[in-house]
């Protein structure tokens, strides 16, 4: 096809960096196809129906209009130049009908001069419309959704009209409409009461409170999963019982818990693991590294995952059961988020509207404001905002999720929301401003409590959790020491001296209150007065000389044999390992059951899983160099010969 040839030549004229940027922008849809080995294969993947369906969801109004208009003009000209076969007469046989359908006359295309596209859009004279159309065309060429021939005409994918046949894009609108202002006090407000003035400081404070709450909630949620993994239903997803348990442990609502579970799964902090009892969700090794990071850095993977999540986790369609940790199928969700955040970014400070209620309510103020916001958002992502099932409900829940994550406040974007919308890689700076560094010390008080006025570091939280019970959590976290909690620390390996030294080092004053010191000493004084001996199995024999010989045998030293009676030895190894060691040393023991009878031994059979074949994931730049025929790491010019 001429269009694919033109796109292939356009891709070949790019530098490795430009081609790698294109591969990165389209990484998600291209990952669903085999990795291309030639530029022609990449061109075919970009213009395939499946990839185009994903990409057009993320086009704003000007780019979508330019693409659709160029495709319509191209196909009209191709049909006039080479008309397809006439439609079969009524009553034609099956073969005639199939021959006509397989001729694909609707896929014929012809190059289109850009000026014809501008004229069809009413953007011929210089002005905002012409500038918006030209910018949109350049963006389409950069993204591989259009290509310019050598004589400057435009070639677009032939399947675009099929994708857009059911959508009415309306007239060409070069600039996004603004949402209706909600800053004016409503007519129902009581006279004499002034509405609160929204300042940048208020916006910052609300975003900071949301971020701090989010960091603490995720910490508690993952800690609960680490202690007790959550079991999934056989049909998939978490049961309501598990969601409620985790919501109580995290201190969040059930919808918020579903959101956080999906975010932590997408961020790789938890994983679904198959066990003999079924599939369970538990933290991964990345969780341990996550605990060592500052609070701001902890939120970066979660917010990044939210922007790309194929679901609105807090929204449950009518008739379905609310669950979490299921594969998202809502491909419109990422584009919907981008559109709503972009529309809110245009709302001046103080002119925002309150969040619409999540539950359906009477028509009126909030409904009219939501309609205005959706109209503005539809300019940024026309195919993802309107015309989708329950689009208003999904939008409302998306707005509440954004507010819970600290991305919006008072009806507009926070600095954190602006950073996520612009580039998720820039989230570090606003998060560093929102969340203070972790605290390394606590204030120990005479009422046997320890207070951390902020977010405790992982080491401090671990020490206090080992020796005290968490009592409350708000802007300050409180732990309470009890005899049982101190005994728990002693059971975990602490001594009275080591525990007192560690707590003193963590004290903001460098000393411990006398009641806490007495509690540690009194608990340690009674700790260990009786002992439980761990043993894997016992060896018994009526021959006391044989028992003494076994206890002194060098070859049996690894068993850790200890005499607890003249005729009884305890072994630190399980029965099978103990039998094997005794037989290797030349003895002939038998296995005895717990009832005292001799057990008949049978050789066990072992099974192992077939390891999965590793999948290679090359970096976009390395793939770009291979497609361009350049060796990896080879020097190259930075001149761009194509769009």
XYZ file of C-alpha atoms in Angstrom:
643
model
C 0.000 0.000 0.000
C 1.213 3.461 -0.893
C 0.337 4.838 2.528
C 2.462 2.276 4.377
C 5.342 2.922 1.977
C 5.135 6.637 2.699
C 5.016 6.049 6.470
C 7.951 3.648 6.251
C 10.065 6.243 4.416
C 9.038 8.835 7.009
C 10.116 6.564 9.868
C 13.427 5.830 8.146
C 14.273 9.552 8.077
C 14.085 9.896 11.858
C 17.005 9.790 14.227
C 17.204 6.910 16.713
C 16.111 9.272 19.503
C 13.055 10.435 17.546
C 12.066 6.884 16.693
C 12.643 5.769 20.304
C 10.387 8.606 21.504
C 7.682 7.394 19.126
C 8.040 3.825 20.423
C 7.826 5.058 24.024
C 4.682 7.111 23.383
C 2.964 4.115 21.791
C 4.490 1.462 24.066
C 1.169 0.153 25.406
C -0.631 -0.619 22.106
C 2.552 -1.817 20.403
C 3.249 -4.219 23.301
C 0.124 -6.143 22.297
C 1.735 -7.058 18.969
C 4.933 -8.960 18.116
C 8.014 -6.751 18.270
C 8.712 -5.375 14.754
C 11.899 -6.436 13.022
C 11.682 -3.935 10.154
C 10.380 -0.413 9.735
C 7.691 -1.710 7.384
C 6.464 -3.952 10.190
C 6.383 -0.993 12.590
C 4.419 1.050 10.056
C 1.903 -1.788 9.674
C 1.566 -2.107 13.462
C 0.965 1.637 13.847
C -1.786 1.639 11.216
C -3.449 -1.597 12.274
C -7.033 -1.339 13.425
C -6.273 -2.383 17.029
C -3.460 0.145 17.475
C -5.437 2.942 15.847
C -8.392 2.212 18.110
C -6.161 2.784 21.125
C -4.382 5.843 19.734
C -7.422 7.814 18.568
C -8.793 7.676 22.138
C -5.916 9.921 23.167
C -6.353 12.532 20.410
C -7.748 15.949 21.257
C -10.376 17.686 19.147
C -8.063 19.460 16.609
C -5.965 16.351 15.915
C -9.030 14.146 15.627
C -10.715 16.602 13.251
C -7.637 16.920 11.038
C -7.186 13.140 10.928
C -10.857 12.415 10.210
C -11.135 15.139 7.572
C -7.975 14.034 5.760
C -9.158 10.409 5.784
C -12.575 11.334 4.396
C -11.140 13.456 1.587
C -8.544 10.771 0.801
C -11.119 8.018 0.457
C -13.513 10.170 -1.582
C -10.755 10.899 -4.095
C -9.619 7.287 -4.207
C -13.190 6.119 -4.840
C -13.581 8.565 -7.740
C -10.219 7.602 -9.227
C -10.684 3.842 -8.955
C -14.263 2.958 -8.055
C -14.819 -0.449 -6.511
C -16.993 -3.141 -8.043
C -20.702 -2.515 -8.186
C -22.775 -3.932 -5.376
C -24.368 -7.293 -6.180
C -27.980 -7.262 -7.239
C -30.621 -8.251 -4.690
C -30.775 -11.996 -4.345
C -27.179 -12.562 -5.477
C -25.527 -15.765 -4.417
C -23.210 -16.070 -1.443
C -20.036 -16.092 -3.536
C -20.898 -12.771 -5.173
C -21.615 -11.183 -1.821
C -18.324 -12.399 -0.326
C -16.348 -11.280 -3.386
C -17.725 -7.773 -2.995
C -17.002 -7.666 0.741
C -13.435 -8.905 0.261
C -12.668 -6.287 -2.376
C -12.275 -3.612 0.375
C -12.977 -0.613 -1.854
C -13.476 1.415 1.325
C -9.782 1.015 2.184
C -8.492 2.748 -0.955
C -6.686 6.023 -0.179
C -5.133 8.884 -2.073
C -2.685 11.602 -0.943
C -4.344 14.851 0.132
C -2.806 18.367 0.016
C -2.867 19.833 3.537
C -4.500 22.984 2.177
C -7.553 20.945 1.194
C -7.840 19.705 4.758
C -7.557 23.244 6.128
C -10.194 24.437 3.687
C -12.618 21.682 4.708
C -12.148 22.698 8.342
C -12.644 26.389 7.620
C -9.069 27.108 8.675
C -7.673 28.561 5.442
C -7.057 32.207 6.489
C -4.343 32.917 9.040
C -5.620 32.919 12.575
C -6.208 30.696 15.584
C -8.004 28.022 13.540
C -5.186 27.785 10.984
C -2.544 27.654 13.729
C -4.424 24.926 15.614
C -4.854 22.840 12.442
C -1.179 23.136 11.475
C -0.085 22.225 15.011
C -2.413 19.232 14.975
C -1.026 18.035 11.637
C 2.566 18.242 12.886
C 1.611 16.268 15.991
C -0.067 13.570 13.900
C 3.052 13.232 11.767
C 5.270 13.047 14.863
C 3.100 10.249 16.267
C 3.082 8.262 13.026
C -0.665 8.742 12.504
C 0.012 10.652 9.296
C 2.923 10.988 6.876
C 3.954 13.538 4.285
C 4.998 12.415 0.836
C 7.973 13.890 -1.018
C 5.726 16.440 -2.778
C 4.206 17.564 0.556
C 0.837 15.811 0.309
C -0.659 14.017 3.277
C -1.270 10.271 3.721
C -3.348 8.925 6.635
C -4.450 5.420 7.770
C -7.319 4.124 5.619
C -9.221 2.624 8.563
C -9.859 5.946 10.297
C -13.373 6.412 8.843
C -14.318 2.973 10.170
C -13.210 3.965 13.656
C -14.993 7.314 13.623
C -18.137 6.416 11.691
C -20.332 6.456 14.814
C -18.941 9.721 16.229
C -20.188 13.221 15.456
C -17.173 15.475 15.946
C -19.098 18.697 15.269
C -17.545 21.890 13.906
C -13.813 22.525 14.141
C -13.014 24.222 17.466
C -9.419 25.470 17.741
C -9.495 26.224 21.500
C -10.885 24.311 24.452
C -14.045 25.699 26.078
C -13.795 26.710 29.704
C -15.886 24.952 32.361
C -18.578 27.028 33.994
C -17.247 29.003 36.943
C -18.326 27.889 40.364
C -16.695 30.729 42.248
C -19.794 32.905 42.488
C -21.671 32.299 45.756
C -24.949 30.475 45.090
C -28.218 32.350 45.392
C -29.266 30.071 48.236
C -26.352 31.171 50.445
C -27.427 32.890 53.647
C -26.866 36.645 53.639
C -24.171 37.992 55.885
C -21.973 34.872 55.545
C -18.967 35.335 53.265
C -17.738 32.345 51.267
C -14.248 31.108 52.057
C -11.527 32.655 49.919
C -9.356 30.101 48.188
C -5.676 31.044 48.269
C -2.611 29.209 46.945
C -1.772 28.380 50.556
C -5.181 26.762 51.068
C -4.728 24.737 47.887
C -1.286 23.620 49.085
C -2.559 22.717 52.556
C -5.424 20.605 51.238
C -3.149 18.772 48.820
C -0.595 18.193 51.598
C -3.246 16.775 53.930
C -4.489 14.438 51.209
C -0.960 13.271 50.352
C -0.087 12.653 54.008
C -3.293 10.683 54.554
C -2.648 8.687 51.377
C 0.921 7.797 52.391
C -0.172 6.659 55.861
C -3.145 4.679 54.525
C -1.077 2.815 51.932
C 1.523 2.049 54.609
C -1.127 0.487 56.873
C -2.715 -1.394 53.985
C 0.555 -2.990 52.870
C 1.524 -3.752 56.462
C -1.772 -5.590 56.916
C -1.222 -7.577 53.725
C 2.296 -8.461 54.858
C 0.889 -9.815 58.119
C -2.107 -11.617 56.600
C -2.222 -12.039 52.800
C -5.627 -11.633 51.195
C -7.191 -14.617 49.435
C -8.905 -14.100 46.090
C -12.188 -15.698 45.083
C -12.144 -18.598 42.667
C -14.037 -16.397 40.207
C -11.389 -13.685 40.552
C -11.062 -10.550 42.629
C -11.238 -10.028 46.375
C -14.317 -10.985 48.313
C -16.244 -8.252 50.104
C -15.165 -9.794 53.414
C -11.482 -9.326 52.578
C -12.022 -5.777 51.341
C -13.763 -4.864 54.589
C -10.958 -6.387 56.648
C -8.318 -4.445 54.744
C -10.385 -1.258 54.859
C -10.551 -1.505 58.635
C -6.817 -2.130 58.893
C -5.981 0.751 56.544
C -8.472 3.205 58.018
C -10.126 3.852 54.652
C -13.525 3.383 53.060
C -14.169 0.305 50.955
C -14.064 2.220 47.618
C -10.789 3.857 48.661
C -9.395 0.456 49.638
C -10.316 -0.966 46.222
C -8.550 1.973 44.600
C -5.382 1.539 46.676
C -5.288 -2.214 46.097
C -5.441 -1.745 42.330
C -2.794 0.994 42.472
C -0.374 -1.038 44.578
C -0.845 -4.001 42.243
C -0.183 -1.850 39.174
C 2.851 -0.288 40.898
C 4.333 -3.730 41.639
C 4.152 -3.343 45.424
C 1.882 -6.375 45.717
C 1.468 -9.412 43.493
C -0.973 -12.271 43.048
C 0.683 -15.556 44.005
C -0.677 -19.052 43.553
C -0.547 -21.173 46.715
C -2.005 -24.608 47.602
C -4.967 -22.785 49.157
C -5.579 -20.644 46.067
C -4.427 -17.267 44.783
C -3.382 -14.713 47.403
C -2.279 -11.090 47.297
C 0.797 -10.162 49.311
C 3.612 -7.582 49.139
C 6.560 -8.087 46.817
C 10.236 -7.485 47.432
C 9.721 -4.008 45.985
C 7.710 -3.239 49.130
C 10.857 -3.528 51.283
C 12.644 -1.005 49.075
C 9.524 1.180 49.114
C 9.638 1.345 52.921
C 13.134 2.848 52.846
C 12.124 5.755 50.602
C 11.012 9.201 51.796
C 7.229 9.710 51.942
C 7.137 11.740 48.718
C 8.950 9.114 46.705
C 6.572 6.448 47.991
C 3.633 8.117 46.260
C 5.285 8.510 42.845
C 4.621 4.944 41.597
C 1.049 5.033 42.899
C 0.124 8.303 41.172
C 1.853 7.206 37.984
C -0.090 3.938 38.063
C -3.374 5.830 38.522
C -2.841 7.875 35.366
C -2.546 4.706 33.252
C -4.975 2.369 35.063
C -7.541 0.663 32.806
C -10.317 0.975 35.362
C -12.159 3.409 37.620
C -11.784 1.290 40.793
C -14.225 3.252 42.947
C -16.990 2.938 40.345
C -19.073 -0.230 40.294
C -21.548 -0.517 37.402
C -25.155 -1.225 38.307
C -25.762 -4.903 38.961
C -22.107 -5.831 39.500
C -20.346 -6.742 42.748
C -17.694 -4.372 44.016
C -14.296 -6.068 44.002
C -10.611 -5.353 43.510
C -7.481 -6.874 41.982
C -9.156 -7.844 38.710
C -7.832 -7.148 35.230
C -9.028 -3.734 34.056
C -10.915 -3.655 30.768
C -11.840 0.036 30.591
C -9.468 1.321 27.913
C -11.216 4.697 28.004
C -10.280 5.364 31.657
C -6.752 6.832 31.109
C -8.019 9.228 28.424
C -10.967 10.204 30.633
C -8.599 11.081 33.490
C -6.399 13.167 31.222
C -9.406 15.034 29.833
C -10.844 15.847 33.269
C -7.485 16.991 34.657
C -6.872 19.112 31.557
C -10.287 20.753 31.899
C -9.710 21.462 35.600
C -6.284 22.910 34.803
C -8.048 25.738 32.954
C -10.133 26.676 36.027
C -8.665 29.734 37.804
C -8.010 29.557 41.519
C -11.177 30.405 43.422
C -13.479 29.752 40.464
C -13.752 26.002 40.917
C -16.928 24.139 41.764
C -17.381 21.621 44.586
C -17.154 17.942 43.806
C -20.426 16.527 42.458
C -21.983 13.881 44.705
C -21.098 10.262 43.928
C -24.655 9.096 44.517
C -27.296 10.137 41.965
C -29.235 13.153 43.112
C -31.790 15.652 41.861
C -30.961 17.669 38.793
C -29.629 21.129 39.440
C -26.487 22.967 40.445
C -24.041 20.069 40.680
C -25.504 18.385 37.595
C -25.254 21.547 35.496
C -21.664 22.106 36.658
C -20.744 18.530 35.786
C -22.243 18.921 32.318
C -20.143 22.034 31.753
C -17.010 20.243 32.923
C -17.708 17.273 30.648
C -18.224 19.578 27.660
C -14.851 21.169 28.327
C -13.184 17.791 28.909
C -14.626 16.426 25.665
C -12.421 18.839 23.686
C -9.291 17.184 25.101
C -10.395 13.568 24.540
C -13.619 13.539 22.483
C -13.904 9.769 22.100
C -13.299 8.975 25.788
C -15.582 11.469 27.519
C -18.921 11.369 25.715
C -20.884 8.537 24.236
C -19.530 5.920 26.650
C -21.749 3.886 29.014
C -22.279 5.646 32.354
C -19.837 8.375 31.296
C -21.160 10.840 33.883
C -20.901 8.325 36.757
C -17.387 7.310 35.726
C -16.372 10.963 35.511
C -17.748 11.721 38.987
C -15.873 8.817 40.552
C -12.709 9.802 38.687
C -12.976 13.324 40.129
C -13.354 11.943 43.657
C -10.346 9.680 43.145
C -8.280 12.666 41.995
C -9.285 14.644 45.085
C -8.462 11.702 47.376
C -5.012 11.431 45.777
C -4.340 15.152 46.314
C -4.421 16.023 42.606
C -7.392 18.379 42.822
C -8.780 20.717 45.461
C -11.427 23.432 45.443
C -12.455 22.543 41.902
C -9.058 23.026 40.266
C -5.730 21.267 39.908
C -3.127 21.343 42.656
C 0.578 21.641 41.769
C 0.712 17.867 42.172
C -2.093 17.478 39.639
C -0.339 19.809 37.188
C 2.855 17.750 37.489
C 1.044 14.454 36.870
C -0.790 15.859 33.851
C 2.362 17.369 32.349
C 4.873 14.593 33.024
C 4.708 11.917 35.767
C 8.524 11.989 35.880
C 8.314 15.438 37.530
C 6.260 14.329 40.553
C 9.257 14.234 42.889
C 9.517 17.993 43.377
C 5.893 18.795 44.339
C 5.735 15.698 46.557
C 8.942 16.756 48.299
C 7.277 20.074 49.115
C 4.070 18.432 50.318
C 5.471 15.757 52.621
C 8.175 16.524 55.199
C 11.059 14.082 55.722
C 10.560 11.081 57.946
C 11.251 11.474 61.661
C 13.986 9.392 63.273
C 13.104 10.098 66.928
C 10.077 9.872 69.212
C 8.947 11.593 72.406
C 8.672 9.079 75.272
C 6.291 10.092 78.053
C 5.693 9.039 81.631
C 2.285 7.521 80.797
C 4.111 4.762 78.891
C 3.384 6.247 75.462
C 5.681 7.279 72.621
C 4.574 10.052 70.259
C 6.004 10.756 66.815
C 4.781 14.185 65.630
C 4.775 13.230 61.948
C 5.647 10.283 59.750
C 8.132 7.905 61.458
C 11.040 6.412 59.543
C 10.889 2.691 58.821
C 13.523 1.856 61.463
C 11.760 3.873 64.153
C 8.339 2.488 63.235
C 9.743 -1.046 63.306
C 11.334 -0.556 66.731
C 8.193 0.919 68.265
C 5.939 -1.676 66.630
C 8.135 -4.436 68.082
C 7.922 -3.146 71.668
C 4.632 -1.195 71.803
C 1.088 -1.184 70.437
C 0.012 1.499 67.978
C -2.773 3.391 69.705
C -3.755 6.277 67.431
C -2.720 7.906 64.214
C -3.417 11.381 62.889
C -0.908 14.159 62.403
C 0.984 12.444 65.253
C 1.377 8.695 65.760
C 1.100 7.262 69.289
C 2.353 3.921 70.602
C 1.655 2.527 74.095
C 4.013 0.219 76.023
C 2.454 -2.652 77.986
C 3.904 -5.752 79.686
C 2.634 -7.842 76.760
C 4.212 -5.554 74.131
C 7.578 -5.483 75.936
C 7.451 -9.270 76.308
C 6.838 -9.452 72.549
C 10.101 -7.571 71.964
C 11.972 -9.879 74.334
C 10.519 -12.898 72.521
C 11.820 -11.449 69.245
C 15.426 -11.472 70.526
C 15.827 -8.231 72.445
C 17.342 -8.225 75.904
C 16.478 -5.691 78.554
C 19.747 -3.848 77.911
C 19.504 -3.864 74.092
C 15.864 -2.738 74.135
C 16.584 0.056 76.581
C 19.614 1.168 74.544
C 17.672 1.170 71.252
C 14.766 3.124 72.720
C 17.134 5.627 74.353
C 18.857 6.202 71.006
C 15.438 6.856 69.449
C 14.389 9.273 72.201
C 14.229 12.957 71.284
C 15.568 13.815 74.773
C 18.210 11.082 74.883
C 16.610 9.444 77.951
C 13.648 7.251 78.868
C 11.010 8.031 81.510
C 11.429 6.098 84.748
C 8.088 4.199 84.427
C 9.157 2.803 81.058
C 12.550 1.801 82.429
C 10.863 -0.022 85.345
C 8.424 -1.751 82.955
C 11.284 -3.103 80.837
C 13.207 -4.357 83.898
C 10.162 -5.987 85.545
C 9.114 -7.731 82.342
C 12.655 -8.964 81.641
C 12.989 -10.320 85.212
C 10.180 -12.836 84.677
C 10.954 -13.525 81.035
C 12.397 -16.992 80.325
C 11.815 -18.576 83.740
C 10.382 -21.553 81.899
C 11.623 -22.736 78.503
C 10.146 -24.617 75.581
C 12.685 -26.795 73.800
C 12.410 -26.825 70.004
C 12.948 -30.258 68.489
C 12.196 -31.812 65.147
C 12.186 -35.437 66.307
C 13.423 -37.806 69.042
C 15.683 -40.861 69.019
C 14.975 -43.453 71.685
C 16.677 -46.737 72.514
C 16.777 -49.040 75.504
C 20.546 -49.362 74.962
C 21.957 -46.441 76.984
C 25.478 -47.147 75.677
C 24.196 -46.757 72.118
C 22.551 -43.453 73.051
C 25.845 -42.160 74.418
C 27.673 -43.359 71.299
C 25.236 -41.510 69.004
C 25.518 -38.287 71.032
C 29.321 -38.322 70.679
C 29.459 -39.423 67.018
C 31.246 -36.831 64.851
C 29.372 -37.784 61.677
C 26.084 -36.954 63.430
C 27.161 -33.505 64.628
C 24.901 -31.741 62.100
C 21.845 -33.289 63.732
C 22.432 -31.290 66.932
C 21.734 -34.314 69.130
C 21.076 -33.576 72.814
C 20.364 -36.070 75.622
C 17.264 -35.228 77.658
C 17.116 -38.649 79.347
C 19.426 -41.697 79.525
C 17.483 -43.366 76.709
C 16.267 -40.328 74.689
C 18.032 -37.953 72.314
C 16.429 -34.965 70.588
C 17.425 -34.041 67.065
C 17.248 -30.623 65.447
C 16.526 -32.142 62.022
C 13.216 -33.599 60.768
C 12.688 -37.373 60.919
C 13.563 -37.993 57.256
C 16.883 -36.108 57.514
C 17.693 -37.783 60.843
C 17.038 -41.249 59.405
C 19.211 -40.505 56.395
C 22.114 -39.299 58.566
C 21.921 -42.303 60.916
C 21.884 -44.750 58.013
C 24.775 -42.962 56.331
C 26.741 -43.388 59.578
C 26.179 -47.168 59.475
C 23.214 -47.516 61.846
C 19.891 -49.207 61.106
C 17.094 -47.129 62.687
C 13.375 -47.566 62.056
C 10.684 -44.906 61.952
C 8.098 -44.932 64.737
C 4.674 -43.324 64.672
C 3.170 -41.187 67.431
C 1.300 -44.306 68.640
C 4.525 -46.281 69.102
C 4.141 -48.602 66.115
C 6.759 -48.980 63.399
C 5.975 -47.006 60.253
C 6.430 -48.516 56.800
C 8.444 -46.071 54.706
C 7.734 -45.360 51.052
C 9.931 -43.342 48.761
C 8.365 -39.930 48.104
C 7.757 -38.605 44.587
C 8.847 -35.050 43.787
C 7.393 -32.595 41.284
C 8.568 -29.198 40.128
C 7.074 -26.497 37.954
C 8.431 -25.908 34.512
C 10.157 -22.536 34.590
C 8.591 -19.909 32.361
C 10.637 -18.855 29.369
C 12.184 -15.437 29.976
C 10.889 -12.587 27.848
C 13.364 -10.070 26.559
C 12.285 -6.447 26.732
C 14.614 -4.246 24.760
C 14.863 -0.538 25.485
C 13.119 1.714 22.948
C 16.434 3.253 21.848
C 18.004 -0.175 21.220
C 14.948 -1.253 19.217
C 15.041 1.999 17.246
C 18.685 1.445 16.374
C 17.942 -2.096 15.203
C 15.036 -0.933 13.042
C 17.202 1.759 11.462
C 19.979 -0.743 10.813
C 22.413 0.876 13.248
C 24.555 -1.084 15.712
C 23.711 -0.500 19.372
C 25.631 2.468 20.760
C 26.806 3.588 17.313
C 27.280 7.337 16.803
C 24.630 9.006 14.712
C 23.701 12.388 13.374
C 20.975 14.458 14.969
C 19.591 15.901 11.758
C 15.939 15.053 11.286
C 15.140 14.358 7.708
C 11.463 13.650 8.322
C 8.603 15.130 10.263
